[in-house]
Short mmCIF file of C-alpha atoms in Angstrom, two decimals:
data_model
loop_
_atom_site.label_atom_id
_atom_site.label_comp_id
_atom_site.label_asym_id
_atom_site.label_seq_id
_atom_site.Cartn_x
_atom_site.Cartn_y
_atom_site.Cartn_z
CA MET M 23 -49.44 46.70 -20.04
CA ARG M 24 -51.24 44.11 -17.89
CA GLU M 25 -50.30 41.34 -20.35
CA THR M 26 -46.63 42.37 -20.11
CA GLN M 27 -46.72 42.37 -16.29
CA THR M 28 -48.46 38.96 -16.24
CA SER M 29 -45.92 37.55 -18.67
CA SER M 30 -43.04 38.89 -16.56
CA ARG M 31 -44.61 37.39 -13.44
CA HIS M 32 -44.86 33.95 -15.13
CA ILE M 33 -41.26 34.16 -16.31
CA GLY M 34 -40.20 35.02 -12.76
CA HIS M 35 -42.06 32.01 -11.41
CA VAL M 36 -40.45 29.74 -14.01
CA VAL M 37 -36.98 31.06 -13.14
CA MET M 38 -37.61 30.56 -9.43
CA LEU M 39 -38.94 27.03 -10.04
CA GLY M 40 -35.93 26.23 -12.19
CA ALA M 41 -33.57 27.49 -9.49
CA ALA M 42 -35.39 25.41 -6.88
CA LEU M 43 -35.18 22.26 -9.05
CA THR M 44 -31.48 22.91 -9.68
CA ALA M 45 -30.83 23.27 -5.95
CA LEU M 46 -32.81 20.08 -5.29
CA ASN M 47 -30.85 18.16 -7.93
CA GLU M 48 -27.57 19.44 -6.53
CA SER M 49 -28.68 18.41 -3.03
CA GLU M 50 -29.62 14.92 -4.26
CA ALA M 51 -26.31 14.64 -6.12
CA ALA M 52 -24.47 15.60 -2.96
CA GLU M 53 -26.40 12.97 -1.00
CA LYS M 54 -25.61 10.31 -3.62
CA LYS M 55 -21.95 11.22 -3.91
CA THR M 56 -19.70 8.19 -4.00
CA TYR M 57 -16.41 8.14 -2.13
CA THR M 58 -13.25 6.16 -2.57
CA ARG M 59 -13.21 3.19 -0.20
CA PRO M 60 -10.42 3.76 2.31
CA ALA M 61 -8.14 0.84 3.04
CA LEU M 62 -8.71 -0.82 6.40
CA THR M 63 -5.69 0.83 7.91
CA ALA M 64 -5.08 3.80 10.18
CA TYR M 65 -5.22 7.42 9.03
CA ALA M 66 -6.10 6.84 5.36
CA SER M 67 -9.78 7.78 5.76
CA GLN M 68 -8.96 11.17 7.29
CA MET M 69 -5.83 11.97 5.32
CA GLN M 70 -6.19 15.50 4.00
CA ASP M 71 -4.61 16.69 0.78
CA ALA M 72 -3.42 20.27 1.19
CA LEU M 73 -3.53 20.89 -2.58
CA LEU M 74 -6.55 18.87 -3.73
CA GLY M 75 -8.88 19.13 -0.73
CA SER M 76 -10.16 16.49 1.68
CA ASP M 77 -13.36 15.07 0.16
CA LYS M 78 -11.85 11.90 -1.30
CA TYR M 79 -13.04 9.87 1.70
CA GLN M 80 -16.33 10.16 3.54
CA LYS M 81 -16.10 11.87 6.92
CA PRO M 82 -16.47 9.40 9.82
CA VAL M 83 -19.96 9.62 11.31
CA TRP M 84 -18.51 9.18 14.80
CA ASN M 85 -16.14 12.09 14.64
CA LEU M 86 -14.07 13.24 17.61
CA HIS M 87 -13.38 16.62 16.07
CA ASP M 88 -17.07 17.51 15.97
CA THR M 89 -17.97 15.76 19.23
CA LEU M 90 -15.32 17.70 21.15
CA ASN M 91 -16.13 20.95 19.31
CA LEU M 92 -12.49 21.41 18.37
CA PRO M 93 -11.48 24.51 16.42
CA LYS M 94 -11.18 24.34 12.62
CA TRP M 95 -7.40 24.78 12.78
CA LEU M 96 -7.01 21.48 14.64
CA ASP M 97 -7.42 17.96 13.18
CA LEU M 98 -7.77 14.90 15.38
CA SER M 99 -8.47 11.24 14.72
CA VAL M 100 -8.27 8.00 16.68
CA GLU M 101 -8.48 4.71 14.80
CA GLN M 102 -8.35 1.13 15.99
CA ARG M 103 -7.99 -2.03 13.92
CA SER M 104 -8.26 -5.58 15.27
CA ARG M 105 -7.46 -8.69 13.26
CA TYR M 106 -7.51 -12.33 14.19
CA GLU M 107 -5.55 -14.54 11.79
CA THR M 108 -4.77 -18.22 11.77
CA MET M 109 -2.69 -20.43 9.49
CA ASP M 110 -2.78 -24.20 9.24
CA GLY M 111 0.44 -25.59 7.75
CA ARG M 112 3.78 -23.92 7.03
CA PHE M 113 5.77 -22.91 3.96
CA ARG M 114 8.83 -21.31 5.58
CA ALA M 115 12.07 -23.25 6.08
CA ASN M 116 12.36 -25.42 9.20
CA ARG M 117 8.85 -24.60 10.46
CA ILE M 118 6.19 -27.05 11.61
CA GLY M 119 2.59 -26.99 12.83
CA SER M 120 0.15 -24.10 12.69
CA ASP M 121 0.20 -20.46 13.76
CA GLN M 122 -2.16 -17.74 14.93
CA GLN M 123 -2.06 -14.12 16.00
CA ILE M 124 -4.22 -11.23 17.17
CA ALA M 125 -2.88 -8.13 15.44
CA LEU M 126 -3.91 -4.86 17.08
CA GLN M 127 -3.22 -1.45 15.54
CA THR M 128 -4.18 1.75 17.39
CA ASP M 129 -3.44 5.13 15.84
CA LEU M 130 -3.64 8.74 17.05
CA TRP M 131 -3.18 11.57 14.57
CA LEU M 132 -3.08 15.27 15.50
CA GLN M 133 -2.46 18.18 13.13
CA ALA M 134 -2.57 21.96 13.61
CA HIS M 135 -3.08 24.45 10.75
CA MET M 136 -1.39 27.85 10.91
CA GLY M 137 -2.17 29.64 7.65
CA GLN M 138 -0.19 27.83 4.96
CA PHE M 139 1.74 25.83 7.57
CA ARG M 140 0.82 22.53 9.23
CA LEU M 141 2.37 20.80 12.21
CA GLY M 142 1.44 17.16 12.66
CA VAL M 143 2.21 14.03 14.65
CA GLU M 144 1.04 10.44 14.33
CA PHE M 145 1.43 7.95 17.15
CA MET M 146 0.84 4.25 16.57
CA ASP M 147 0.81 1.18 18.77
CA SER M 148 1.03 -2.14 16.89
CA ARG M 149 0.93 -5.40 18.84
CA ALA M 150 1.03 -9.10 17.97
CA LEU M 151 -0.85 -10.94 20.73
CA ASP M 152 -1.25 -14.66 21.30
CA ALA M 153 1.62 -15.51 18.93
CA ASP M 154 3.35 -18.84 19.54
CA ARG M 155 7.00 -19.05 20.55
CA GLY M 156 7.59 -20.92 17.31
CA SER M 157 6.04 -18.11 15.26
CA ALA M 158 8.03 -16.30 12.62
CA VAL M 159 7.18 -13.04 14.40
CA ASN M 160 9.15 -9.94 13.37
CA ASN M 161 8.99 -6.15 13.34
CA THR M 162 6.54 -6.10 10.42
CA GLN M 163 3.94 -7.45 12.87
CA ALA M 164 4.63 -5.46 16.05
CA ASN M 165 6.02 -2.05 16.94
CA ASN M 166 4.87 -0.93 20.37
CA ALA M 167 4.04 2.72 21.05
CA ASP M 168 6.07 4.87 18.69
CA PHE M 169 5.86 8.01 16.56
CA ILE M 170 5.17 7.15 12.93
CA GLN M 171 5.11 10.79 11.82
CA GLY M 172 6.27 14.12 13.16
CA TYR M 173 6.42 16.81 10.49
CA LEU M 174 6.24 20.48 9.57
CA ALA M 175 4.55 21.21 6.24
CA TRP M 176 3.87 24.22 4.04
CA ALA M 177 1.52 24.40 1.05
CA ASP M 178 0.36 26.99 -1.49
CA GLN M 179 -2.42 26.02 -3.92
CA ASN M 180 -1.43 28.76 -6.41
CA LEU M 181 2.30 29.44 -6.17
CA PHE M 182 3.07 32.99 -7.33
CA TYR M 183 -0.32 32.99 -9.15
CA SER M 184 1.09 30.47 -11.63
CA GLY M 185 -1.75 27.96 -11.31
CA ILE M 186 0.69 25.44 -9.85
CA GLY M 187 0.33 24.07 -6.33
CA ALA M 188 3.39 23.51 -4.16
CA GLU M 189 3.94 21.61 -0.92
CA VAL M 190 6.97 20.90 1.27
CA ILE M 191 6.95 18.35 4.12
CA ALA M 192 9.95 18.03 6.44
CA GLY M 193 10.45 15.56 9.28
CA ARG M 194 9.37 11.96 9.94
CA GLN M 195 6.67 10.92 7.46
CA THR M 196 5.19 8.11 5.39
CA LEU M 197 5.53 7.95 1.59
CA ASN M 198 3.01 6.64 -0.93
CA PHE M 199 3.68 6.80 -4.69
CA GLY M 200 2.00 5.48 -7.82
CA SER M 201 1.16 1.78 -7.90
CA ARG M 202 2.74 1.44 -4.44
CA ARG M 203 4.85 -1.48 -5.67
CA LEU M 204 8.10 0.21 -4.62
CA VAL M 205 7.20 2.89 -2.07
CA ALA M 206 4.05 2.78 0.05
CA ARG M 207 2.32 3.35 3.33
CA ASN M 208 1.41 -0.21 4.33
CA ALA M 209 -2.26 -1.15 4.49
CA PHE M 210 -2.72 -4.80 5.54
CA ARG M 211 0.58 -5.11 7.40
CA ASN M 212 0.43 -4.29 11.10
CA THR M 213 3.40 -1.88 11.05
CA LEU M 214 4.28 0.91 8.62
CA ASN M 215 7.32 1.98 6.64
CA ASN M 216 8.31 5.52 7.47
CA PHE M 217 11.17 7.88 6.69
CA THR M 218 12.81 11.04 8.00
CA GLY M 219 13.66 13.67 5.43
CA ILE M 220 12.17 16.29 3.15
CA ARG M 221 9.64 15.94 0.34
CA VAL M 222 8.78 18.56 -2.30
CA ARG M 223 5.61 18.32 -4.36
CA LEU M 224 4.53 20.39 -7.39
CA LEU M 225 1.08 20.03 -8.96
CA ASP M 226 -0.37 21.35 -12.22
CA TYR M 227 -3.88 20.24 -11.34
CA ASP M 228 -5.12 18.72 -14.60
CA LYS M 229 -1.81 17.95 -16.32
CA TRP M 230 0.99 16.65 -14.10
CA GLN M 231 2.38 16.18 -10.59
CA PHE M 232 5.97 15.81 -9.39
CA ASN M 233 7.30 14.50 -6.07
CA GLY M 234 10.95 14.67 -5.08
CA PHE M 235 12.36 13.48 -1.76
CA VAL M 236 15.54 12.77 0.20
CA SER M 237 15.20 10.65 3.32
CA MET M 238 16.62 8.20 5.83
CA PRO M 239 14.55 5.03 6.46
CA VAL M 240 13.33 4.57 10.04
CA ILE M 241 14.25 1.23 11.66
CA ARG M 242 11.58 -0.35 13.86
CA TYR M 243 12.90 -1.59 17.20
CA PRO M 244 13.11 -4.14 18.67
CA THR M 245 13.99 -6.49 15.80
CA GLY M 246 14.41 -9.82 17.64
CA ALA M 247 11.52 -12.28 17.95
CA THR M 248 12.06 -12.83 21.69
CA ASP M 249 11.89 -9.11 22.48
CA ILE M 250 8.80 -8.71 20.28
CA LEU M 251 6.99 -11.60 21.96
CA ASP M 252 7.91 -10.15 25.38
CA GLU M 253 6.60 -6.74 24.23
CA THR M 254 9.90 -5.05 25.01
CA HIS M 255 9.68 -1.35 24.14
CA GLN M 256 12.41 0.49 22.24
CA PHE M 257 11.96 3.73 20.32
CA ASP M 258 12.51 3.61 16.57
CA GLU M 259 15.56 5.32 15.09
CA GLU M 260 16.56 6.72 11.73
CA ASP M 261 19.16 4.69 9.86
CA THR M 262 21.67 7.50 9.50
CA HIS M 263 23.94 5.32 7.34
CA THR M 264 21.26 4.77 4.68
CA TRP M 265 19.77 7.29 2.25
CA PHE M 266 16.71 6.77 0.10
CA SER M 267 15.80 9.43 -2.48
CA GLY M 268 13.91 9.79 -5.72
CA GLY M 269 11.81 11.71 -8.20
CA PHE M 270 8.31 10.73 -9.32
CA LEU M 271 6.47 12.40 -12.23
CA GLU M 272 2.79 11.74 -12.99
CA LEU M 273 1.23 12.77 -16.32
CA TYR M 274 -2.57 12.90 -16.50
CA ASP M 275 -4.84 12.04 -19.44
CA LEU M 276 -2.18 11.67 -22.13
CA SER M 277 -4.78 10.38 -24.59
CA TRP M 278 -8.12 8.49 -24.29
CA GLY M 279 -7.92 8.86 -20.51
CA VAL M 280 -4.57 7.04 -20.20
CA ASN M 281 -2.29 8.25 -17.39
CA SER M 282 1.45 7.73 -17.03
CA GLU M 283 4.21 7.78 -14.41
CA VAL M 284 7.98 8.04 -14.81
CA TYR M 285 10.27 7.72 -11.81
CA LEU M 286 13.76 7.06 -10.51
CA TYR M 287 14.70 5.91 -6.99
CA HIS M 288 18.16 5.71 -5.43
CA LEU M 289 19.02 3.61 -2.38
CA ASP M 290 22.45 3.96 -0.74
CA GLU M 291 22.63 1.58 2.20
CA GLY M 292 25.42 1.36 4.78
CA ASP M 293 26.19 -0.58 7.94
CA SER M 294 25.78 0.79 11.44
CA ILE M 295 26.47 -0.71 14.87
CA ARG M 296 22.82 -1.75 15.36
CA ASN M 297 22.00 -2.55 11.75
CA GLN M 298 24.17 -4.71 9.50
CA THR M 299 22.97 -4.54 5.88
CA ARG M 300 23.70 -5.97 2.45
CA ASN M 301 24.96 -2.53 1.41
CA ARG M 302 22.43 -2.19 -1.39
CA ARG M 303 23.34 0.63 -3.76
CA TYR M 304 20.59 0.65 -6.38
CA PHE M 305 19.24 2.93 -9.06
CA THR M 306 15.65 1.88 -9.84
CA PRO M 307 14.01 3.56 -12.87
CA GLY M 308 10.48 2.73 -13.93
CA VAL M 309 7.51 3.70 -16.09
CA ARG M 310 3.80 2.95 -15.77
CA PHE M 311 0.77 3.45 -18.03
CA TYR M 312 -2.76 2.82 -16.81
CA LEU M 313 -6.44 3.38 -17.54
CA LYS M 314 -8.77 3.31 -14.53
CA PRO M 315 -11.75 0.90 -14.40
CA LYS M 316 -15.14 2.26 -15.49
CA LYS M 317 -18.44 0.58 -16.29
CA SER M 318 -18.71 -0.82 -19.83
CA GLN M 319 -15.05 -0.10 -20.46
CA PHE M 320 -11.78 -1.95 -20.62
CA ASP M 321 -9.02 -0.97 -18.20
CA PHE M 322 -5.35 -1.83 -18.15
CA GLN M 323 -2.06 -1.29 -16.38
CA VAL M 324 1.51 -1.82 -17.58
CA GLU M 325 4.54 -1.16 -15.38
CA SER M 326 8.19 -1.87 -16.25
CA ILE M 327 10.98 -1.43 -13.71
CA GLY M 328 14.75 -1.85 -14.00
CA GLN M 329 17.34 -2.03 -11.24
CA LEU M 330 21.09 -1.47 -11.45
CA GLY M 331 23.87 -1.18 -8.89
CA THR M 332 25.78 -3.33 -6.41
CA VAL M 333 24.90 -5.51 -3.43
CA ARG M 334 26.66 -7.91 -1.09
CA SER M 335 25.77 -11.58 -0.79
CA ASN M 336 25.04 -11.38 2.95
CA THR M 337 25.03 -9.00 5.93
CA ALA M 338 28.24 -10.28 7.57
CA SER M 339 30.41 -7.40 8.80
CA ASN M 340 33.53 -9.00 7.30
CA ASN M 341 31.95 -9.30 3.84
CA ALA M 342 33.43 -6.60 1.59
CA THR M 343 32.71 -8.16 -1.82
CA ASP M 344 30.23 -6.24 -3.96
CA LEU M 345 28.17 -8.17 -6.51
CA ASN M 346 27.06 -6.45 -9.70
CA HIS M 347 23.28 -6.09 -9.50
CA ALA M 348 21.06 -6.01 -12.61
CA ALA M 349 17.38 -6.96 -12.23
CA TRP M 350 13.97 -6.13 -13.66
CA PHE M 351 10.26 -6.39 -12.97
CA GLN M 352 7.24 -6.45 -15.28
CA HIS M 353 3.56 -6.09 -14.40
CA LEU M 354 0.61 -6.36 -16.79
CA ASP M 355 -3.11 -6.46 -16.12
CA PHE M 356 -6.25 -5.79 -18.13
CA GLY M 357 -9.93 -6.13 -17.32
CA TYR M 358 -13.51 -5.14 -18.05
CA THR M 359 -16.38 -3.87 -15.85
CA LEU M 360 -19.89 -4.93 -16.84
CA ASP M 361 -22.71 -2.38 -16.52
CA MET M 362 -25.11 -4.68 -14.69
CA PRO M 363 -26.14 -5.50 -11.11
CA TRP M 364 -23.17 -6.18 -8.80
CA SER M 365 -20.85 -4.37 -11.30
CA PRO M 366 -18.69 -7.46 -11.97
CA HIS M 367 -15.10 -6.74 -12.96
CA LEU M 368 -12.97 -9.55 -14.40
CA GLY M 369 -9.26 -8.90 -14.66
CA PHE M 370 -6.24 -10.89 -15.82
CA GLU M 371 -2.83 -10.28 -14.18
CA TYR M 372 0.79 -11.16 -14.83
CA ASP M 373 3.90 -10.39 -12.78
CA TYR M 374 7.53 -11.26 -13.42
CA ALA M 375 10.37 -10.38 -11.04
CA SER M 376 13.80 -11.61 -12.03
CA GLY M 377 15.84 -14.03 -9.93
CA ASP M 378 19.53 -14.82 -9.66
CA ASN M 379 20.44 -17.21 -12.48
CA ASN M 380 23.74 -18.42 -11.04
CA PRO M 381 24.37 -18.33 -7.26
CA ASN M 382 28.09 -19.01 -7.78
CA ASP M 383 29.07 -16.03 -9.93
CA ASN M 384 29.72 -12.43 -8.89
CA LYS M 385 26.40 -11.21 -10.21
CA ASP M 386 23.00 -10.70 -8.61
CA GLN M 387 19.82 -10.59 -10.73
CA ARG M 388 17.20 -10.87 -7.95
CA PHE M 389 14.74 -7.97 -8.10
CA ASP M 390 14.32 -5.96 -4.88
CA THR M 391 10.87 -4.44 -4.19
CA LEU M 392 12.41 -1.77 -1.89
CA TYR M 393 9.62 -0.37 0.37
CA GLY M 394 6.60 -1.53 -1.62
CA VAL M 395 3.45 -3.42 -0.61
CA ARG M 396 2.13 -6.69 -2.05
CA ARG M 397 -1.29 -7.34 -0.54
CA GLY M 398 -3.33 -6.20 -3.57
CA GLU M 399 -1.77 -8.71 -5.94
CA PHE M 400 -0.22 -11.57 -3.98
CA GLY M 401 -2.70 -12.09 -1.15
CA PRO M 402 -2.74 -11.33 2.58
CA THR M 403 0.49 -10.70 4.47
CA GLY M 404 0.49 -10.71 8.30
CA ILE M 405 1.60 -14.17 9.47
CA TYR M 406 1.00 -15.45 5.91
CA GLY M 407 2.45 -13.48 2.96
CA PRO M 408 4.17 -16.22 0.93
CA PHE M 409 5.02 -14.11 -2.14
CA VAL M 410 6.85 -10.90 -2.88
CA ARG M 411 8.20 -9.24 -6.04
CA SER M 412 11.41 -11.23 -6.11
CA ASN M 413 12.22 -14.29 -8.25
CA ILE M 414 8.63 -14.99 -9.31
CA ASN M 415 6.79 -15.70 -12.55
CA THR M 416 3.04 -15.57 -11.91
CA PRO M 417 -0.11 -15.27 -14.05
CA GLY M 418 -3.57 -15.03 -12.54
CA TYR M 419 -7.08 -13.65 -12.72
CA ARG M 420 -9.39 -11.80 -10.34
CA LEU M 421 -13.16 -11.28 -10.11
CA LYS M 422 -14.59 -8.34 -8.14
CA LEU M 423 -18.26 -7.88 -7.24
CA SER M 424 -20.27 -5.17 -5.45
CA PRO M 425 -23.69 -6.59 -4.45
CA ASP M 426 -24.34 -3.30 -2.62
CA SER M 427 -22.55 0.04 -2.35
CA ASP M 428 -21.40 -1.04 1.12
CA VAL M 429 -20.41 -4.61 0.26
CA LYS M 430 -17.39 -5.81 -1.73
CA LEU M 431 -16.54 -9.38 -2.75
CA GLU M 432 -13.38 -10.58 -4.45
CA PHE M 433 -12.01 -13.88 -5.74
CA GLY M 434 -8.46 -14.37 -6.99
CA HIS M 435 -6.46 -17.27 -8.40
CA ARG M 436 -2.76 -17.26 -9.31
CA ALA M 437 -0.10 -19.83 -10.21
CA TYR M 438 3.50 -19.29 -9.09
CA TRP M 439 6.82 -20.35 -10.57
CA LEU M 440 10.31 -19.22 -9.61
CA ALA M 441 11.85 -17.03 -12.31
CA SER M 442 15.13 -18.88 -11.60
CA ALA M 443 15.04 -22.45 -10.25
CA LYS M 444 18.47 -21.99 -8.64
CA ASP M 445 17.52 -18.88 -6.70
CA SER M 446 15.45 -18.79 -3.53
CA TRP M 447 11.77 -18.55 -2.76
CA THR M 448 12.68 -15.49 -0.73
CA THR M 449 9.80 -15.21 1.75
CA ALA M 450 10.04 -18.93 2.56
CA GLY M 451 13.84 -18.95 2.88
CA LEU M 452 14.03 -22.02 0.63
CA GLN M 453 16.63 -22.54 -2.10
CA ASP M 454 17.96 -25.42 -4.19
CA LYS M 455 21.17 -24.19 -5.81
CA THR M 456 21.24 -27.25 -8.04
CA GLY M 457 17.83 -26.51 -9.51
CA ASN M 458 16.79 -30.15 -9.05
CA SER M 459 13.63 -29.19 -7.13
CA GLY M 460 12.27 -27.43 -10.20
CA ASN M 461 10.64 -24.02 -10.23
CA TYR M 462 6.92 -24.72 -9.67
CA VAL M 463 5.92 -23.32 -6.26
CA GLY M 464 2.16 -23.88 -6.46
CA GLN M 465 -1.21 -22.16 -6.81
CA GLN M 466 -3.09 -19.80 -4.53
CA VAL M 467 -6.80 -19.07 -4.34
CA GLU M 468 -8.13 -16.17 -2.29
CA VAL M 469 -11.59 -14.98 -1.25
CA VAL M 470 -12.25 -11.59 0.41
CA ALA M 471 -15.49 -10.02 1.68
CA ARG M 472 -15.85 -6.48 3.05
CA TRP M 473 -18.81 -4.71 4.67
CA ASP M 474 -18.80 -0.97 5.36
CA VAL M 475 -21.43 -0.55 8.10
CA ASN M 476 -20.92 3.20 7.91
CA SER M 477 -18.01 5.58 7.47
CA SER M 478 -16.70 4.79 10.98
CA LEU M 479 -17.10 1.01 11.16
CA ASN M 480 -15.82 -1.56 8.65
CA PHE M 481 -15.45 -5.32 8.63
CA GLU M 482 -13.39 -7.58 6.38
CA THR M 483 -12.76 -11.31 6.27
CA GLY M 484 -10.67 -13.43 3.94
CA TRP M 485 -9.40 -16.92 3.23
CA ALA M 486 -6.42 -18.08 1.19
CA HIS M 487 -5.34 -21.59 0.25
CA LEU M 488 -1.89 -22.42 -1.10
CA PHE M 489 -1.69 -25.65 -3.10
CA LYS M 490 1.98 -26.56 -2.82
CA GLY M 491 3.88 -27.46 -5.97
CA ARG M 492 7.01 -29.52 -6.48
CA PHE M 493 9.50 -26.90 -5.29
CA ALA M 494 7.55 -26.13 -2.10
CA LYS M 495 7.40 -29.84 -1.29
CA THR M 496 10.95 -30.98 -2.16
CA ALA M 497 13.32 -28.01 -1.64
CA PRO M 498 16.00 -28.56 1.07
CA ASN M 499 14.95 -27.61 4.64
CA GLY M 500 11.35 -27.22 3.56
CA PRO M 501 8.45 -28.11 5.89
CA ASP M 502 6.13 -31.01 5.08
CA GLY M 503 4.17 -31.08 1.84
CA LYS M 504 0.87 -30.13 3.47
CA ASP M 505 -1.05 -27.33 1.75
CA ILE M 506 -1.63 -24.04 3.59
CA ASP M 507 -4.92 -22.61 4.81
CA TYR M 508 -4.97 -19.01 6.05
CA PHE M 509 -8.02 -17.20 7.47
CA TYR M 510 -8.55 -13.74 8.96
CA VAL M 511 -11.36 -11.55 10.25
CA MET M 512 -10.78 -7.84 10.79
CA SER M 513 -12.61 -4.77 12.08
CA MET M 514 -11.80 -1.08 11.77
CA LEU M 515 -13.12 1.76 13.95
CA ARG M 516 -12.60 5.41 12.97
CA PHE M 517 -13.31 8.38 15.22
#
């Protein structure tokens, strides 16, 4: 009897010890948990997902919600980003000299939870200080004191006990889908794309997700360089003559960890008194397959996009001639992450966006990137941003290093040709309709370094050099043949 009691006592001790070790291991795992690095832009680090939870990003250590002892039903964040950028040399038409700017972005986000409902607003002030009068300043760089979002949302993580999550968001909002090449919430740029409409989301957690939306793009005012430099304030307005809608389906883990996306966007653009447009009426279907990077594994990404519809050659109010529009875009990248110190990842990239082959016919083949972002592939934007997904043919490679969990280094090199020598280098406003200037634009090298001091304070600096090619040097109305140097240093504070 005593032996049985002793044996039971030992078993109990072993069970208790095992439970304690399990709890300790779980605690250590929680402490070592890795988070996705948020982009150095407002709101991303505290963006909550009503269907998936909110632990994707690490909670800011300097947190206003906790400091002010706010109730759980109320979310609050204040974020401030400062960036100094300078550019020596010009690539845009009829520009000379150098340029600089202090880009300030201050963001306030407030959201109230009421059961399954949420009511939220986001207020942003974006300013471009110390810009020269000869700067190519525009409303992508400054938008003083305006509401980026104002929405009412509803979500159910298990709709009718089906295992499917559902969410509806109505009002002014930002959109962010897939690779972000066509629709995105801007990260590096100082102002954001936003829309007013309704978005419906359905999620089968491990299998698929669908987003459908109908919206009107919001126009940032003022639009003129003089008003922007003078910091004239005008509230943004929805473009009630333009509709942007679409459906986006994501399929998870099709086979061997490969994910896929299939989507269709429709843009129906019209003129208004304050906004003359090219009356773009596009259907843009696309498909993407990708495998995420992991140590000791290859990764890849393939995205193919078509574009069909009509567009006018310019924004003149008396222009009523529609050109048939047929364009396409192709992206391919593949890479490998080594399982060794600094976790080096070497990737090779290729992008092709069609251009207009003949400027004198009634056809348009220049691909339009809609509301996408370009920073991740084509270098910094801001006062720089020489390339966009339009009339380009560009291979390149990229090396990423992580010397420490809080430090990120990146080096990129790409060569650029025009897809059509007779079409324009769109961001530069340069075109040789004869094609005599050739199609070689040049090469760009880029270096980026980022340091996350903690979850509330981040720093980033970068340098890009554009070696001008024949087209950049000889196209009509081009600036001098001097190469371009661009440098920036940026800080981000999250509360």
